[in-house]
mmCIF file of C-alpha atoms in Angstrom:
data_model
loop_
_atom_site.group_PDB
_atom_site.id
_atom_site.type_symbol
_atom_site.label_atom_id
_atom_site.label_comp_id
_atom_site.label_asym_id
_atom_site.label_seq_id
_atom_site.Cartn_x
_atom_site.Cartn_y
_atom_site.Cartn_z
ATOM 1 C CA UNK A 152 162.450 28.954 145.994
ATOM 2 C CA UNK A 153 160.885 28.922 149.702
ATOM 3 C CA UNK A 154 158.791 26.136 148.940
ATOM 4 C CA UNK A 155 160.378 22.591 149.933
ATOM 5 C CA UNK A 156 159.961 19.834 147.703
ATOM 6 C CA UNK A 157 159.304 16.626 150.096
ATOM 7 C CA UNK A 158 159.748 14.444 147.147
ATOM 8 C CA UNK A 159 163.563 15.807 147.121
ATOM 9 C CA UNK A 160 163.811 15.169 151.275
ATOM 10 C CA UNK A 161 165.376 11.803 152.122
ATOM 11 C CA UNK A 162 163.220 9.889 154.797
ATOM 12 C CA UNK A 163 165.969 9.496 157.483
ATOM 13 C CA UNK A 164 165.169 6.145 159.283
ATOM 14 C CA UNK A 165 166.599 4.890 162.315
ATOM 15 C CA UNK A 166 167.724 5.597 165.666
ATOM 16 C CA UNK A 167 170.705 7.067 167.877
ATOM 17 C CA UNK A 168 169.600 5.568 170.534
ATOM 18 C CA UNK A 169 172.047 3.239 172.016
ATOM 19 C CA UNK A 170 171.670 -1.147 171.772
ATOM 20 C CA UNK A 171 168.518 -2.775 171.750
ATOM 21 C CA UNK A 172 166.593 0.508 171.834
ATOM 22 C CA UNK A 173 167.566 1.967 168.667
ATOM 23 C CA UNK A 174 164.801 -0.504 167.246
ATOM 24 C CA UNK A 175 162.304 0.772 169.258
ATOM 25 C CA UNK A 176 162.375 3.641 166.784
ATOM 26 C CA UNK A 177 161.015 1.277 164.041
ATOM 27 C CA UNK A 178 158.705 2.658 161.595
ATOM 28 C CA UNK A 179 159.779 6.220 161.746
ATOM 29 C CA UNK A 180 160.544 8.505 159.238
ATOM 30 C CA UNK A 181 162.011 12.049 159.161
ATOM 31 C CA UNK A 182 162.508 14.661 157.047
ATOM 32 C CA UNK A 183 164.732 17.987 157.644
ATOM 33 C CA UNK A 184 162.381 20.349 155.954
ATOM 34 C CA UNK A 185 164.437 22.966 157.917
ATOM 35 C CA UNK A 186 167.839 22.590 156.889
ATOM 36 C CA UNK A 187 166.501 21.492 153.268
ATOM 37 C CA UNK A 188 164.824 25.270 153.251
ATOM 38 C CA UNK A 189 168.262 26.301 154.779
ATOM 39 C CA UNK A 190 166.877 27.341 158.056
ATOM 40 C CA UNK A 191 169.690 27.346 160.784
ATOM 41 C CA UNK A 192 167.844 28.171 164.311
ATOM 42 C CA UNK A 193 165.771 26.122 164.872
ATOM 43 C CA UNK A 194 165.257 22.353 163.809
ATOM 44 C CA UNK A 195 161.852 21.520 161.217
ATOM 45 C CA UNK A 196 161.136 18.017 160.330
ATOM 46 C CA UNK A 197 157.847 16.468 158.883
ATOM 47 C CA UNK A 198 157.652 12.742 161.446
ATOM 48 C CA UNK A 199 156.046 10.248 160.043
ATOM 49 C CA UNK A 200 155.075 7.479 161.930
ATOM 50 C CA UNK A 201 153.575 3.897 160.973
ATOM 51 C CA UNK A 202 150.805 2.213 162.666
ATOM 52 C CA UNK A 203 152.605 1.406 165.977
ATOM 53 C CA UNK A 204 155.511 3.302 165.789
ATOM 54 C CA UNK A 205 156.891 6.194 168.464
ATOM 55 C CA UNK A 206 158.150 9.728 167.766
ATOM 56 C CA UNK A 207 161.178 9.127 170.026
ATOM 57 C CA UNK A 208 161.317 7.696 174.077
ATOM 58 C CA UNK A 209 159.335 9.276 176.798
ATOM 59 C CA UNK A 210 161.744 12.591 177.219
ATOM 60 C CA UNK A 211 162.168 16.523 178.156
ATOM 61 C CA UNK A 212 164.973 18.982 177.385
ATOM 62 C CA UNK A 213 166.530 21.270 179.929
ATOM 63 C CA UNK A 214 167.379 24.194 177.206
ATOM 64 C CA UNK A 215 164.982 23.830 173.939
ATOM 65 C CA UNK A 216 161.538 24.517 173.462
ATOM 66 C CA UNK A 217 159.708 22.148 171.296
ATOM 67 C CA UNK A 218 155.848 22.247 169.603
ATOM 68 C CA UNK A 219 154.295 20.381 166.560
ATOM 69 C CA UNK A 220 151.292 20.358 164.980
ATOM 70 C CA UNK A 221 149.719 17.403 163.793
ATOM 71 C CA UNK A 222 149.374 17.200 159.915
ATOM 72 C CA UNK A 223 147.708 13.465 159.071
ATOM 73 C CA UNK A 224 145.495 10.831 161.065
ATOM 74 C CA UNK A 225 145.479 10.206 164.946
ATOM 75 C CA UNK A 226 148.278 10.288 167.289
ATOM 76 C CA UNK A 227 148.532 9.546 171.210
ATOM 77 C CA UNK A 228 150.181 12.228 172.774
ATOM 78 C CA UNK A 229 152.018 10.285 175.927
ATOM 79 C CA UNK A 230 153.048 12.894 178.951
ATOM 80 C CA UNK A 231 152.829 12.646 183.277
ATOM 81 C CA UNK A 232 149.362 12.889 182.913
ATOM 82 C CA UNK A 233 148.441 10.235 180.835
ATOM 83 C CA UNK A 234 147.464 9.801 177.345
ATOM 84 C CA UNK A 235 146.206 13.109 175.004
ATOM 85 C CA UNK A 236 144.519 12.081 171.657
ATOM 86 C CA UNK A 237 145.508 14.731 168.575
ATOM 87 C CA UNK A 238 143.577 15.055 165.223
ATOM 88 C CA UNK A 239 144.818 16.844 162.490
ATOM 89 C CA UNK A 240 145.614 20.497 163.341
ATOM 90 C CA UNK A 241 145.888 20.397 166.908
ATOM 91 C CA UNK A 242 148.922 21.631 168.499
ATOM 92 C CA UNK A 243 151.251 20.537 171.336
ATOM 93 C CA UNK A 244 153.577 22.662 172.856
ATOM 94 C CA UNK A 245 156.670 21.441 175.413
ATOM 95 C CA UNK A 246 158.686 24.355 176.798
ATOM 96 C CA UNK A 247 161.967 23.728 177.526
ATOM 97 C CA UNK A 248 162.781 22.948 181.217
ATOM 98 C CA UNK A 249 159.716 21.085 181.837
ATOM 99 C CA UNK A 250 160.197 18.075 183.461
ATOM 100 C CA UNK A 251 156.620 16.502 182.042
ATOM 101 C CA UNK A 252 158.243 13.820 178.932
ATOM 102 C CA UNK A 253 156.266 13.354 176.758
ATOM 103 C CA UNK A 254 156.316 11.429 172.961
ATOM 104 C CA UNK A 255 153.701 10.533 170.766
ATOM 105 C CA UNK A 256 152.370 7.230 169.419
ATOM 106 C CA UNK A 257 150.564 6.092 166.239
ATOM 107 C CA UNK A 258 147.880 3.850 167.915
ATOM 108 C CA UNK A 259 145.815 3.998 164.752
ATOM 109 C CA UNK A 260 146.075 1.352 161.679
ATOM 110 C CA UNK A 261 147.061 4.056 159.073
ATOM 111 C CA UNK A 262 149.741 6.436 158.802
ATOM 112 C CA UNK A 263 150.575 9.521 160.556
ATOM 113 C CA UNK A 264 152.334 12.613 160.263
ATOM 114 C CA UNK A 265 153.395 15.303 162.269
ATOM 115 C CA UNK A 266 155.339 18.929 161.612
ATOM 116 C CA UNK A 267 158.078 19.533 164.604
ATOM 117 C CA UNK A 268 159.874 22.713 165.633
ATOM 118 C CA UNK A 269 162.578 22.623 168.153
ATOM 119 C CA UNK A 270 165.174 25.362 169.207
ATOM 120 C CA UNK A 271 168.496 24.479 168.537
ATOM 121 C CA UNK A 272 171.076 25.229 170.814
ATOM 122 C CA UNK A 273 175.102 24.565 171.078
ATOM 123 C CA UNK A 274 174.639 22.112 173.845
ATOM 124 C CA UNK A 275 171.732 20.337 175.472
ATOM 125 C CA UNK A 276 170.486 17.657 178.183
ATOM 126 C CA UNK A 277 167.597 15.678 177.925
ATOM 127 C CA UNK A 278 166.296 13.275 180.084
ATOM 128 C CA UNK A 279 163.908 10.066 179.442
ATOM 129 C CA UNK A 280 161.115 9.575 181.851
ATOM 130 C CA UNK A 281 161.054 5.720 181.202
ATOM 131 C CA UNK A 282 164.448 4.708 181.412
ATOM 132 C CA UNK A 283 167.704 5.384 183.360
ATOM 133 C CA UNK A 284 168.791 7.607 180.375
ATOM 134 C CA UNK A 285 169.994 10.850 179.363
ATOM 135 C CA UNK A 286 171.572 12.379 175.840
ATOM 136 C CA UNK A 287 173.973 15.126 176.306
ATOM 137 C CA UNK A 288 174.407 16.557 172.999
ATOM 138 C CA UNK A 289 177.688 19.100 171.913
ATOM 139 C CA UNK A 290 179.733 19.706 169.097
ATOM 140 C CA UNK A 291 180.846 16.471 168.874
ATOM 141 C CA UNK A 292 176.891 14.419 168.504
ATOM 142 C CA UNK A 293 174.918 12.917 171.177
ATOM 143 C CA UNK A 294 176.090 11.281 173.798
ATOM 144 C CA UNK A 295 173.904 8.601 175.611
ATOM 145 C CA UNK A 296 174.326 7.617 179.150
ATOM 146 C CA UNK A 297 172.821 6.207 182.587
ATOM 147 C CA UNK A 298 171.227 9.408 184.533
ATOM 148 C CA UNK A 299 173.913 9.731 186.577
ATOM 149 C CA UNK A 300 176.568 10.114 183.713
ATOM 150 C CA UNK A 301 177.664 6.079 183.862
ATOM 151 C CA UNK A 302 178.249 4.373 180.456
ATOM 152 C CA UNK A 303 175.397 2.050 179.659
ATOM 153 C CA UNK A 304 176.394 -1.346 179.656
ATOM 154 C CA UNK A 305 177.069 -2.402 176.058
ATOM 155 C CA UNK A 306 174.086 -2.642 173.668
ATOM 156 C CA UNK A 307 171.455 -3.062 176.635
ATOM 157 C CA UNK A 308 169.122 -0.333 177.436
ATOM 158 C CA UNK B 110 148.753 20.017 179.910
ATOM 159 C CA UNK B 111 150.730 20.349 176.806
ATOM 160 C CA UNK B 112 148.154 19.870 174.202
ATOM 161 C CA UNK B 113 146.543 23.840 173.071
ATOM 162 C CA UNK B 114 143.441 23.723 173.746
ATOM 163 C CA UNK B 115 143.212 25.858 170.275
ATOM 164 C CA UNK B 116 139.012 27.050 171.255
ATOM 165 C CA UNK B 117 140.152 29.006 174.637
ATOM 166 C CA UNK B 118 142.957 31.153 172.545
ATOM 167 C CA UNK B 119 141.977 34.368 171.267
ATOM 168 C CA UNK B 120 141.573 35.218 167.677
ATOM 169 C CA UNK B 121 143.675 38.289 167.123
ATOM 170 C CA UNK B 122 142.942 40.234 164.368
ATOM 171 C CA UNK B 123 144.276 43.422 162.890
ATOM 172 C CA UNK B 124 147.515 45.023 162.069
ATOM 173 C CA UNK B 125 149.795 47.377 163.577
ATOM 174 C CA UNK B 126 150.909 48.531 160.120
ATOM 175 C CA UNK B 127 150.572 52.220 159.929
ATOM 176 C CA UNK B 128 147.770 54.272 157.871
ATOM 177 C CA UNK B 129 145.798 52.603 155.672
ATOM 178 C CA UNK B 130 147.993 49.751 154.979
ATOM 179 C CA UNK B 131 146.709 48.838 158.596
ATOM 180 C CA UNK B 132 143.361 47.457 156.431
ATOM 181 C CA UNK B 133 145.380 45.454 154.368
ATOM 182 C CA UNK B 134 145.502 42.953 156.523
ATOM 183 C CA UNK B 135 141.747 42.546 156.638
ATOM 184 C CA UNK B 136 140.457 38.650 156.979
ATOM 185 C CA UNK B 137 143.903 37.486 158.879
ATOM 186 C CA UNK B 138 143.315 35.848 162.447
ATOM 187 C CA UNK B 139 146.226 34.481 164.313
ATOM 188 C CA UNK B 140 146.389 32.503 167.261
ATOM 189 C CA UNK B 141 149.514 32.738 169.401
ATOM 190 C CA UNK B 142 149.574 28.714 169.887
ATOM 191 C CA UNK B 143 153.522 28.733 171.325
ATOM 192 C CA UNK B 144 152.544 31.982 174.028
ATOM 193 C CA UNK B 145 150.008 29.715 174.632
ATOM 194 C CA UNK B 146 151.872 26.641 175.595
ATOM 195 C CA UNK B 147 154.711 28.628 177.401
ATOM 196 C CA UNK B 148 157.361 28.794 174.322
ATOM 197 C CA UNK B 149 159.497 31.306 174.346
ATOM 198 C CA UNK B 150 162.630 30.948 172.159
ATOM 199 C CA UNK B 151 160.115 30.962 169.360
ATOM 200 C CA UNK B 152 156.780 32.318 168.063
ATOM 201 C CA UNK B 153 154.353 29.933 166.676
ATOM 202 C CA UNK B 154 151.127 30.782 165.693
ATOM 203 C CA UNK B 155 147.953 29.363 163.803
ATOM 204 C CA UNK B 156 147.151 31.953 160.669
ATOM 205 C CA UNK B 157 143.683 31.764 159.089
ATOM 206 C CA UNK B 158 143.150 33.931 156.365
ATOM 207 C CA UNK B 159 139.864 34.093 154.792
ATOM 208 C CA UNK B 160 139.000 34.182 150.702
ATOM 209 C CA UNK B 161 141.099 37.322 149.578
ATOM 210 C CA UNK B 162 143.424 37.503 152.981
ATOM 211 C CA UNK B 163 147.059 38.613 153.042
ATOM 212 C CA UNK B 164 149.380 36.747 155.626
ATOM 213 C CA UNK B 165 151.287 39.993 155.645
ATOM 214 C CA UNK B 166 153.179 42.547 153.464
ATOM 215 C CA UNK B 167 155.075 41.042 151.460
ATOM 216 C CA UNK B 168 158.675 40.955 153.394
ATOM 217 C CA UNK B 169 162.178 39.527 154.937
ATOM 218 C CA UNK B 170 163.444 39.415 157.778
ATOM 219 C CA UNK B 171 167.469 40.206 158.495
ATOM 220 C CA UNK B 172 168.308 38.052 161.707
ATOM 221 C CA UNK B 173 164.948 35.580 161.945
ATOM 222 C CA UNK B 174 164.489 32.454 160.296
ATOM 223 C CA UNK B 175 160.975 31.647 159.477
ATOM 224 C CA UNK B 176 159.085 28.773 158.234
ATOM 225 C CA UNK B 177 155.672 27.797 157.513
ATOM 226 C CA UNK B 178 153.511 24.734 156.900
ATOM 227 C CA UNK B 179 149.640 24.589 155.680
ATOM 228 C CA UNK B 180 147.260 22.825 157.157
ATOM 229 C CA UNK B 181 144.203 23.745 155.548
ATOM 230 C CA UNK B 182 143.383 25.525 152.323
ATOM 231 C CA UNK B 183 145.086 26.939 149.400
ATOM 232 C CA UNK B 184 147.617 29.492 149.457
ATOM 233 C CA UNK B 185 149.338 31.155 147.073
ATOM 234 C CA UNK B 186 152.689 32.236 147.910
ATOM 235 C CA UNK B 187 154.462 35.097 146.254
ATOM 236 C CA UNK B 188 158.047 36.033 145.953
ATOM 237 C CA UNK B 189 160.420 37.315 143.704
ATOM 238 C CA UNK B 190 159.712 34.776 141.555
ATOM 239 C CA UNK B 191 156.171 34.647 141.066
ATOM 240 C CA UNK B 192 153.555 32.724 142.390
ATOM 241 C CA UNK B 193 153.875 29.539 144.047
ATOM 242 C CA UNK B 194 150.650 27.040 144.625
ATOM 243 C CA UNK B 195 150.728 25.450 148.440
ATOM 244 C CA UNK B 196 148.509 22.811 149.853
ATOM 245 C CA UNK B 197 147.747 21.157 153.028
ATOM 246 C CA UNK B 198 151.548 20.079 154.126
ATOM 247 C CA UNK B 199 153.199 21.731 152.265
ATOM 248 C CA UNK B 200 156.309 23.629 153.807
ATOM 249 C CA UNK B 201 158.049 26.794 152.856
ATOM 250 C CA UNK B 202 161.271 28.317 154.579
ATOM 251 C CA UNK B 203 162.356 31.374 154.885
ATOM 252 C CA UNK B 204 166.126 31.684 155.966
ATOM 253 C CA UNK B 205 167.263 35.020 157.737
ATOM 254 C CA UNK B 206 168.604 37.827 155.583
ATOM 255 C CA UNK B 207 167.307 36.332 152.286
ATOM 256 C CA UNK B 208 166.117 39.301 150.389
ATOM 257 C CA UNK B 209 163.393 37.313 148.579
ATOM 258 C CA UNK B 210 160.280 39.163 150.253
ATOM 259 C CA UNK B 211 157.219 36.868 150.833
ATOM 260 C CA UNK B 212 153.935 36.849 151.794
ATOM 261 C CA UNK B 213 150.630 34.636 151.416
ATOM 262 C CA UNK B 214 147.542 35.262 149.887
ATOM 263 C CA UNK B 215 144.439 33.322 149.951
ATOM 264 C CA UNK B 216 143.221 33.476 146.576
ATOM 265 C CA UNK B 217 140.636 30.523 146.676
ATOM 266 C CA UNK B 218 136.904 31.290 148.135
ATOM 267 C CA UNK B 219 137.351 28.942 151.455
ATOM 268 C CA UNK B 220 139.387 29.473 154.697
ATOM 269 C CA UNK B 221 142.635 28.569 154.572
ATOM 270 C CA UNK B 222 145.293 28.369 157.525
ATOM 271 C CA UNK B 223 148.812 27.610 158.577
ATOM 272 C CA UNK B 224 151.439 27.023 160.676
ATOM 273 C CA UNK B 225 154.122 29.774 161.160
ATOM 274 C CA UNK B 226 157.343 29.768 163.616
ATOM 275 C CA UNK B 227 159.512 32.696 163.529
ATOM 276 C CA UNK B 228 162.737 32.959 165.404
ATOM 277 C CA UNK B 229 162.872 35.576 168.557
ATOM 278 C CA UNK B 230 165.852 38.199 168.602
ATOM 279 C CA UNK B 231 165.830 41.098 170.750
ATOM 280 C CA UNK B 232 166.330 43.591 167.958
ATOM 281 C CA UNK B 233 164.856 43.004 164.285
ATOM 282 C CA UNK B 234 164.604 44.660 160.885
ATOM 283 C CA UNK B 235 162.112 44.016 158.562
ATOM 284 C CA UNK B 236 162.086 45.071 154.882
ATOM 285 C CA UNK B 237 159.188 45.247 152.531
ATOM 286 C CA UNK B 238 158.941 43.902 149.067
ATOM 287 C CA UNK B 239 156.741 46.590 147.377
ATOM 288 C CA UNK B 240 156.438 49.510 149.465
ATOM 289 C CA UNK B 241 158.824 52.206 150.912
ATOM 290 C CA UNK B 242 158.979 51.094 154.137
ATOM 291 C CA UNK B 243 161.044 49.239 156.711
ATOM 292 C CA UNK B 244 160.307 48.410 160.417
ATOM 293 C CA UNK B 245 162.494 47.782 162.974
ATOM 294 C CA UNK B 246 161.767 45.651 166.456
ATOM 295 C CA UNK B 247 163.306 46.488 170.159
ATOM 296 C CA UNK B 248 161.829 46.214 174.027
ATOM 297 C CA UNK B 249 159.769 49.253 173.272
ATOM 298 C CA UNK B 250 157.907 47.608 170.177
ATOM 299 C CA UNK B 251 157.658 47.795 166.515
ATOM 300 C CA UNK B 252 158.670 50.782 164.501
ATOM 301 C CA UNK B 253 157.428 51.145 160.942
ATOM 302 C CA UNK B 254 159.632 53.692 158.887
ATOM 303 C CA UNK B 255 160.694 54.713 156.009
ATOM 304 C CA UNK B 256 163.526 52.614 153.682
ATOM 305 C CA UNK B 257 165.794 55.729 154.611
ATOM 306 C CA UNK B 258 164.453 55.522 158.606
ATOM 307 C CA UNK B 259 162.533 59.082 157.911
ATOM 308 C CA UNK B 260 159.083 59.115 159.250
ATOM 309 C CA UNK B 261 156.416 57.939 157.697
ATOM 310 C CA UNK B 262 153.815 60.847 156.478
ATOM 311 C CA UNK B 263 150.275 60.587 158.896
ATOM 312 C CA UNK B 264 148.659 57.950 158.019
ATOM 313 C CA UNK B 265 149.411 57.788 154.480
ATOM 314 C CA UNK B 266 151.544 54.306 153.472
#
């Protein structure tokens, strides 16, 4: 059956983000419509985010394109050039390579939702525009360190 | 810029399907919203098919994943196994080389629209549900054949 049941998707909480900034992830909630429709190229997941909450840290990837669409209430799109508002329907669209981060914030006081699509490839860089940061993802997860490859010092951003 | 500024991108209408199945797809507009904001690895477009519009022939793809979400509307999707009702949100996949052929069909009396993103391969079949036909993508374009890869007679489906 093609159609995905969201009441069957688990709302996957949390954050890989390493120390104190997995919390900044606080009050959002995925679900892998995707790989729960057994799609295997790219990644789909239906973001919710609570009053407040962010889709992820300011960031860009080197290899995978990225767009959403949003599906419920008001969200701040965050990129170089400042702050985008999106209503329901309108699309943003974040080709791979370009070094603009960007994220999105629920600045309203009701819940919002979102529908990502991002390509998924067998290793990638990204790169956070507001902290010394970058993931470098493989076979093996994601692997969070200081720009320049360092380890980041224990649990502090 | 990376929100898509959805009023400045054409409406394209039409089909390339040969013959008269060409009017089949009367009522469908799409919007080419990932051309539009520089994807490539993907195609993502805005569908809005009007009372009595067809998303397509009903169909699978061999090496693309696909998946959809509605944003506005009701749409009845049909496969194999009947008829499914969607509404705004709701997600359907499509995983490459599953033989259940799909399409959409706007069966209410307002405008409905979605969401699509199809993986892009260099080379593609298609196969369609409920006619004799088959068409096959390369550099040169999209070739609409027979099951067997004979020609298709003039302009007759």
């Amino acid at each position: 059956m093609p159609k995905i049941d969201l009441t069957k998707i688990p709302l996957k909480t949390g954050s890989g983000y390493p120390g104190k900034l997995a919390a900044t992830m606080d009050g959002r909630a995925q679900q892998a419509v995707g790989d729960a429709g057994g799609i295997t190229q790219f990644g789909a997941n239906i973001v919710t985010l609570a009053p407040g909450a962010l889709s992820s840290l300011r960031h860009w990837h080197e290899q995978q394109d990225e767009i959403l669409v949003v599906l419920q209430g008001k969200l701040t799109l965050v990129d170089d050039t400042g702050d985008t508002q999106l209503r329901p329907g309108d699309v943003a669209a974040f080709p791979a390579g370009d070094s603009n981060g960007h994220h999105l914030i629920n600045r309203s006081d009701a819940e919002a939702k979102f529908f990502v699509v991002g390509t998924r490839t067998e290793t990638e860089t990204g790169w956070y525009s507001d902290h010394d940061m970058k993931v470098t993802a493989d076979q093996s997860g994601f692997h969070f360190t200081r720009r320049d490859g360092s380890p980041l010092p224990g649990s502090e951003p």
